[in-house]
Each structure stands twice: as structure tokens, then as C-alpha cells.
């Protein structure tokens, strides 16, 4: 690596059924694995055994594999570490303790900031791959703020079913946009106090620009957190 080249963002990736000699598919612009999303390079390491449904349900045995993958990324020159699934937040503390670069594994880390951008009467809506597994124990906020968070998920949609396959098929972003838009509409109808939206799922940033225009509500996601983290490093 040239001494003047920007150091890359390192991403812990899900198992996708890619052969060891292969590489994970590059996501469209807006996705975490596409360097054109950011303007700085991105590298990734697959976390051994981290199939989507395993990460989502919170398999604690993955922690050692997360640490091993993060260390490989640092050895390859990563300036910071993120992850290609927001449910990796369960391993945030362990990974941060194991490497000497900033670690930001989930957009859920933004919740304390978002809550303080709006009055206490406002709510933040978290949209996730699976709301049944996105429990309040994953939110890094005080108990007093928990009532200000509402959660919507895409469980039982085509995307939800596809991600549980081994290997998972290519992501259908058009289907995500349709199902996510409907989910947002339902939750906003039930909670008029929603002032901002946080996308937990790392597939959602690809469709975020369209949904921002439709909803006219601030939307935050993992790519925002990655930009903030990398910008702090110069």
C-alpha cells in the first residue's frame, strides 16, 4: 500500500457461501461493500460460521471468529472496523477490546446521538431485518430512553426468507424497497411522534435515498457511521 494512499475501512462480512478463493459480491452504490459509496477503499473478511440467521439470533460462539476476522483486517491495513450486519453489535465490546483501531459494528451505536437531536416527545424508529430478534437489550441507551424507540422489521418478506438460505441468493433491492416502504408507512401511522429513522440492516442503505425523498424524514444508517468514523482519522 502506498504511504499516501487512504487506509481502507475493514468490514466483518457474513457467510455467503463464497468459495475460499473467491470474494464476496460487491453491493450496489450505497452499500457497505462498495467503495464508491464512500470515496475510500473497503476490504472485508468473512466471519467463519456467520450465516445470517446465526448472527441474527445471537450466537455467542461467533465472538472468537469475529475477533479473528477483525485482527486479519487490521493486519491488512484497515483503519477502522465495521460489519455487514447490524446484529454484530453483540460483539462490539469484545472486538473493540481486541484491536487497536476504532470499531463501529452497528448503526445502533448512533441511537444515543439521535435521541438527543430531538425533543423528548419525539420517537426514533429502528427498522431491522428481524424485529423479533432486535430486542431492547441491543440498544446502547439508558432505560429511561427505551420508550422513545419503536421497531419495525421485514420478517417473513422475500428478503427475510432469502437471507436464511445457504447460500443466500443475490439481494433483491427492489423487493426491499417495496416491503420496507410499507413497513415504514405502517409504523408511522401507529406512531405520529416519529422524528427520525435508523436503518439497522446493512442492506437498507442502498434504498435509503429513495425512501428519504418519499418520507421527508431524516434517515441514518451504517454508512453514515462509517463515514463519521473514517473522517475522524483524516
Short mmCIF file of C-alpha atoms in Angstrom, two decimals:
data_model
loop_
_atom_site.label_atom_id
_atom_site.label_comp_id
_atom_site.label_asym_id
_atom_site.label_seq_id
_atom_site.Cartn_x
_atom_site.Cartn_y
_atom_site.Cartn_z
CA UNK A 1 0.00 0.00 0.00
CA UNK A 2 1.35 3.43 -0.94
CA UNK A 3 2.19 5.58 2.10
CA UNK A 4 -0.06 8.28 0.65
CA UNK A 5 -2.99 6.00 -0.21
CA UNK A 6 -6.00 6.18 2.13
CA UNK A 7 -6.24 3.28 4.54
CA UNK A 8 -9.31 1.10 4.00
CA UNK A 9 -12.39 0.50 6.07
CA UNK A 10 -12.44 -3.12 7.22
CA UNK A 11 -15.78 -4.93 7.21
CA UNK A 12 -16.71 -8.12 9.04
CA UNK A 13 -18.78 -9.98 6.48
CA UNK A 14 -21.47 -12.61 6.75
CA UNK A 15 -21.01 -16.11 5.37
CA UNK A 16 -22.45 -16.06 1.84
CA UNK A 17 -21.35 -19.45 0.55
CA UNK A 18 -18.46 -17.93 -1.42
CA UNK A 19 -15.54 -20.34 -2.08
CA UNK A 20 -12.37 -19.53 -0.08
CA UNK A 21 -10.63 -18.41 -3.26
CA UNK A 22 -13.50 -16.13 -4.22
CA UNK A 23 -14.62 -12.76 -2.94
CA UNK A 24 -18.00 -11.53 -1.67
CA UNK A 25 -20.20 -9.83 -4.26
CA UNK A 26 -19.83 -6.06 -4.36
CA UNK A 27 -23.00 -4.31 -3.28
CA UNK A 28 -24.57 -1.52 -5.35
CA UNK A 29 -23.59 2.08 -4.67
CA UNK A 30 -24.94 2.90 -1.25
CA UNK A 31 -24.00 -0.49 0.11
CA UNK A 32 -21.33 -1.09 2.72
CA UNK A 33 -19.11 -3.25 0.50
CA UNK A 34 -18.92 -0.77 -2.38
CA UNK A 35 -16.04 1.72 -2.07
CA UNK A 36 -17.91 4.08 -4.39
CA UNK A 37 -20.36 4.56 -1.53
CA UNK A 38 -17.64 6.31 0.46
CA UNK A 39 -14.71 7.57 -1.59
CA UNK A 40 -12.25 5.43 0.40
CA UNK A 41 -11.29 1.76 -0.06
CA UNK A 42 -13.16 -1.08 1.63
CA UNK A 43 -11.82 -4.52 2.48
CA UNK A 44 -13.67 -7.42 4.08
CA UNK A 45 -13.13 -10.67 5.91
CA UNK A 46 -15.82 -13.33 6.25
CA UNK A 47 -16.55 -14.29 9.85
CA UNK A 48 -16.41 -18.08 9.89
CA UNK A 49 -19.84 -19.54 10.63
CA UNK A 50 -21.61 -16.17 10.48
CA UNK A 51 -24.61 -17.17 8.39
CA UNK A 52 -27.34 -14.53 8.58
CA UNK A 53 -29.74 -16.43 10.81
CA UNK A 54 -26.89 -17.38 13.19
CA UNK A 55 -25.84 -13.74 13.64
CA UNK A 56 -29.41 -12.50 13.94
CA UNK A 57 -30.36 -14.93 16.69
CA UNK A 58 -27.23 -14.01 18.65
CA UNK A 59 -24.91 -16.99 18.65
CA UNK A 60 -22.29 -16.04 21.24
CA UNK A 61 -19.86 -18.68 19.93
CA UNK A 62 -19.21 -16.36 16.96
CA UNK A 63 -17.28 -13.94 19.16
CA UNK A 64 -13.89 -15.62 18.66
CA UNK A 65 -14.44 -15.72 14.89
CA UNK A 66 -15.36 -12.01 14.87
CA UNK A 67 -12.17 -11.17 16.74
CA UNK A 68 -10.08 -13.31 14.39
CA UNK A 69 -11.57 -11.64 11.30
CA UNK A 70 -11.09 -8.16 12.80
CA UNK A 71 -7.43 -8.88 13.53
CA UNK A 72 -6.92 -10.05 9.93
CA UNK A 73 -8.43 -6.79 8.68
CA UNK A 74 -6.08 -4.75 10.86
CA UNK A 75 -3.13 -6.79 9.60
CA UNK A 76 -4.27 -5.97 6.06
CA UNK A 77 -4.20 -2.25 6.89
CA UNK A 78 -7.76 -1.43 7.97
CA UNK A 79 -8.04 1.95 9.67
CA UNK A 80 -11.36 1.09 11.31
CA UNK A 81 -13.68 -1.91 11.59
CA UNK A 82 -17.39 -2.16 10.81
CA UNK A 83 -19.69 -5.08 9.99
CA UNK A 84 -22.09 -6.14 7.27
CA UNK A 85 -24.94 -6.91 9.68
CA UNK A 86 -26.19 -4.69 12.48
CA UNK A 87 -26.71 -7.68 14.77
CA UNK A 88 -22.91 -7.94 15.12
CA UNK A 89 -23.39 -5.26 17.79
CA UNK A 90 -23.48 -8.13 20.28
CA UNK A 91 -19.73 -8.47 19.70
CA UNK A 92 -18.91 -4.74 19.73
CA UNK A 93 -17.25 -4.70 23.14
CA UNK A 94 -15.15 -7.82 22.53
CA UNK A 95 -13.92 -6.74 19.10
CA UNK A 96 -13.14 -3.19 20.26
CA UNK A 97 -11.04 -4.64 23.07
CA UNK A 98 -9.13 -6.91 20.69
CA UNK A 99 -7.85 -4.42 18.09
CA UNK A 100 -6.15 -1.04 18.16
CA UNK A 101 -8.39 0.77 15.65
CA UNK A 102 -11.88 2.27 16.04
CA UNK A 103 -14.70 -0.30 15.91
CA UNK A 104 -18.28 0.53 14.88
CA UNK A 105 -20.13 -2.70 14.15
CA UNK A 106 -23.71 -1.42 14.01
CA UNK A 107 -25.72 1.69 13.25
CA UNK A 108 -27.46 1.08 16.59
CA UNK A 109 -24.47 2.84 18.15
CA UNK A 110 -25.97 6.08 16.78
CA UNK A 111 -29.08 5.86 18.96
CA UNK A 112 -27.80 7.97 21.89
CA UNK A 113 -26.92 10.78 19.46
CA UNK A 114 -30.23 10.64 17.60
CA UNK A 115 -32.29 10.72 20.79
CA UNK A 116 -30.62 13.97 21.75
CA UNK A 117 -31.16 15.62 18.37
CA UNK A 118 -34.91 15.79 19.01
CA UNK A 119 -37.22 16.77 21.90
CA UNK A 120 -38.12 14.13 24.48
CA UNK A 121 -41.61 13.90 22.98
CA UNK A 122 -40.11 12.59 19.71
CA UNK A 123 -39.51 8.93 18.87
CA UNK A 124 -36.83 7.23 16.79
CA UNK A 125 -37.95 4.37 14.54
CA UNK A 126 -35.48 1.50 14.10
CA UNK A 127 -36.03 -0.65 11.01
CA UNK A 128 -34.40 -4.04 11.03
CA UNK A 129 -34.16 -7.32 9.16
CA UNK A 130 -35.97 -9.09 12.03
CA UNK A 131 -37.73 -7.15 14.77
CA UNK A 132 -38.30 -10.28 16.86
CA UNK A 133 -34.56 -10.54 17.46
CA UNK A 134 -33.87 -6.81 17.64
CA UNK A 135 -34.58 -6.59 21.35
CA UNK A 136 -34.06 -3.60 23.57
CA UNK A 137 -31.01 -5.27 25.08
CA UNK A 138 -29.23 -4.36 21.82
CA UNK A 139 -29.90 -0.63 22.19
CA UNK A 140 -26.96 1.20 23.87
CA UNK A 141 -29.22 3.70 25.65
CA UNK A 142 -30.49 4.43 29.14
CA UNK A 143 -33.60 2.66 30.36
CA UNK A 144 -35.43 5.99 30.52
CA UNK A 145 -35.00 6.41 26.75
CA UNK A 146 -36.24 2.95 25.76
CA UNK A 147 -39.85 4.12 25.43
CA UNK A 148 -38.74 6.57 22.73
CA UNK A 149 -37.67 3.73 20.39
CA UNK A 150 -40.14 1.92 18.13
CA UNK A 151 -39.09 -1.01 15.96
CA UNK A 152 -40.26 -2.35 12.60
CA UNK A 153 -38.93 -5.38 10.74
CA UNK A 154 -39.09 -7.26 7.45
CA UNK A 155 -39.62 -10.72 8.91
CA UNK A 156 -41.46 -13.12 6.58
CA UNK A 157 -40.80 -10.98 3.48
CA UNK A 158 -38.92 -12.40 0.49
CA UNK A 159 -35.69 -10.74 1.69
CA UNK A 160 -36.07 -12.33 5.13
CA UNK A 161 -36.55 -15.78 3.63
CA UNK A 162 -33.74 -15.36 1.09
CA UNK A 163 -31.17 -14.37 3.71
CA UNK A 164 -31.78 -17.62 5.60
CA UNK A 165 -30.79 -19.75 2.62
CA UNK A 166 -27.32 -21.28 2.31
CA UNK A 167 -26.05 -19.81 0.12
CA UNK A 168 -28.25 -16.73 0.02
CA UNK A 169 -29.31 -15.58 -3.47
CA UNK A 170 -28.43 -12.10 -4.77
CA UNK A 171 -30.24 -9.40 -2.83
CA UNK A 172 -33.43 -8.13 -4.47
CA UNK A 173 -33.24 -4.43 -3.61
CA UNK A 174 -36.47 -3.62 -5.45
CA UNK A 175 -38.33 -6.02 -3.13
CA UNK A 176 -36.63 -4.50 -0.10
CA UNK A 177 -37.69 -1.01 -1.17
CA UNK A 178 -41.33 -2.09 -1.57
CA UNK A 179 -41.55 -4.03 1.68
CA UNK A 180 -39.56 -1.51 3.71
CA UNK A 181 -41.67 1.40 2.45
CA UNK A 182 -44.82 -0.43 3.52
CA UNK A 183 -43.33 -1.21 6.93
CA UNK A 184 -42.35 2.43 7.46
CA UNK A 185 -45.82 3.61 6.48
CA UNK A 186 -47.44 1.24 8.98
CA UNK A 187 -45.18 2.27 11.85
CA UNK A 188 -45.55 5.99 11.14
CA UNK A 189 -49.33 5.59 11.06
CA UNK A 190 -49.18 3.99 14.51
CA UNK A 191 -46.63 6.47 15.92
CA UNK A 192 -47.05 10.05 14.74
CA UNK A 193 -44.20 11.11 17.07
CA UNK A 194 -41.52 9.51 14.86
CA UNK A 195 -38.99 12.25 14.07
CA UNK A 196 -36.17 10.19 12.56
CA UNK A 197 -35.45 6.73 11.21
CA UNK A 198 -32.45 4.48 11.84
CA UNK A 199 -31.78 1.56 9.49
CA UNK A 200 -30.21 -1.30 11.47
CA UNK A 201 -29.98 -3.62 8.47
CA UNK A 202 -26.96 -3.06 6.24
CA UNK A 203 -28.96 -3.90 3.09
CA UNK A 204 -31.23 -0.89 3.60
CA UNK A 205 -28.76 1.96 2.80
CA UNK A 206 -28.97 1.10 -0.92
CA UNK A 207 -32.62 2.17 -0.96
CA UNK A 208 -32.27 4.96 1.62
CA UNK A 209 -32.08 7.88 -0.88
CA UNK A 210 -35.43 6.95 -2.44
CA UNK A 211 -37.10 6.45 0.92
CA UNK A 212 -35.72 9.75 2.24
CA UNK A 213 -37.39 11.56 -0.64
CA UNK A 214 -40.69 9.76 -0.04
CA UNK A 215 -40.85 10.16 3.73
CA UNK A 216 -39.13 13.55 4.12
CA UNK A 217 -37.81 12.24 7.44
CA UNK A 218 -34.11 12.11 8.46
CA UNK A 219 -32.77 8.59 7.86
CA UNK A 220 -29.49 7.31 9.29
CA UNK A 221 -27.67 4.05 8.58
CA UNK A 222 -24.37 2.21 8.94
CA UNK A 223 -22.74 4.09 6.07
CA UNK A 224 -23.21 7.37 7.96
CA UNK A 225 -21.47 5.90 10.99
CA UNK A 226 -18.63 4.58 8.82
CA UNK A 227 -18.11 7.98 7.16
CA UNK A 228 -18.01 9.67 10.56
CA UNK A 229 -15.51 7.14 11.90
CA UNK A 230 -13.21 7.29 8.88
CA UNK A 231 -13.38 11.10 8.69
CA UNK A 232 -12.11 11.29 12.25
CA UNK A 233 -8.92 9.54 11.13
CA UNK A 234 -8.04 12.09 8.48
#
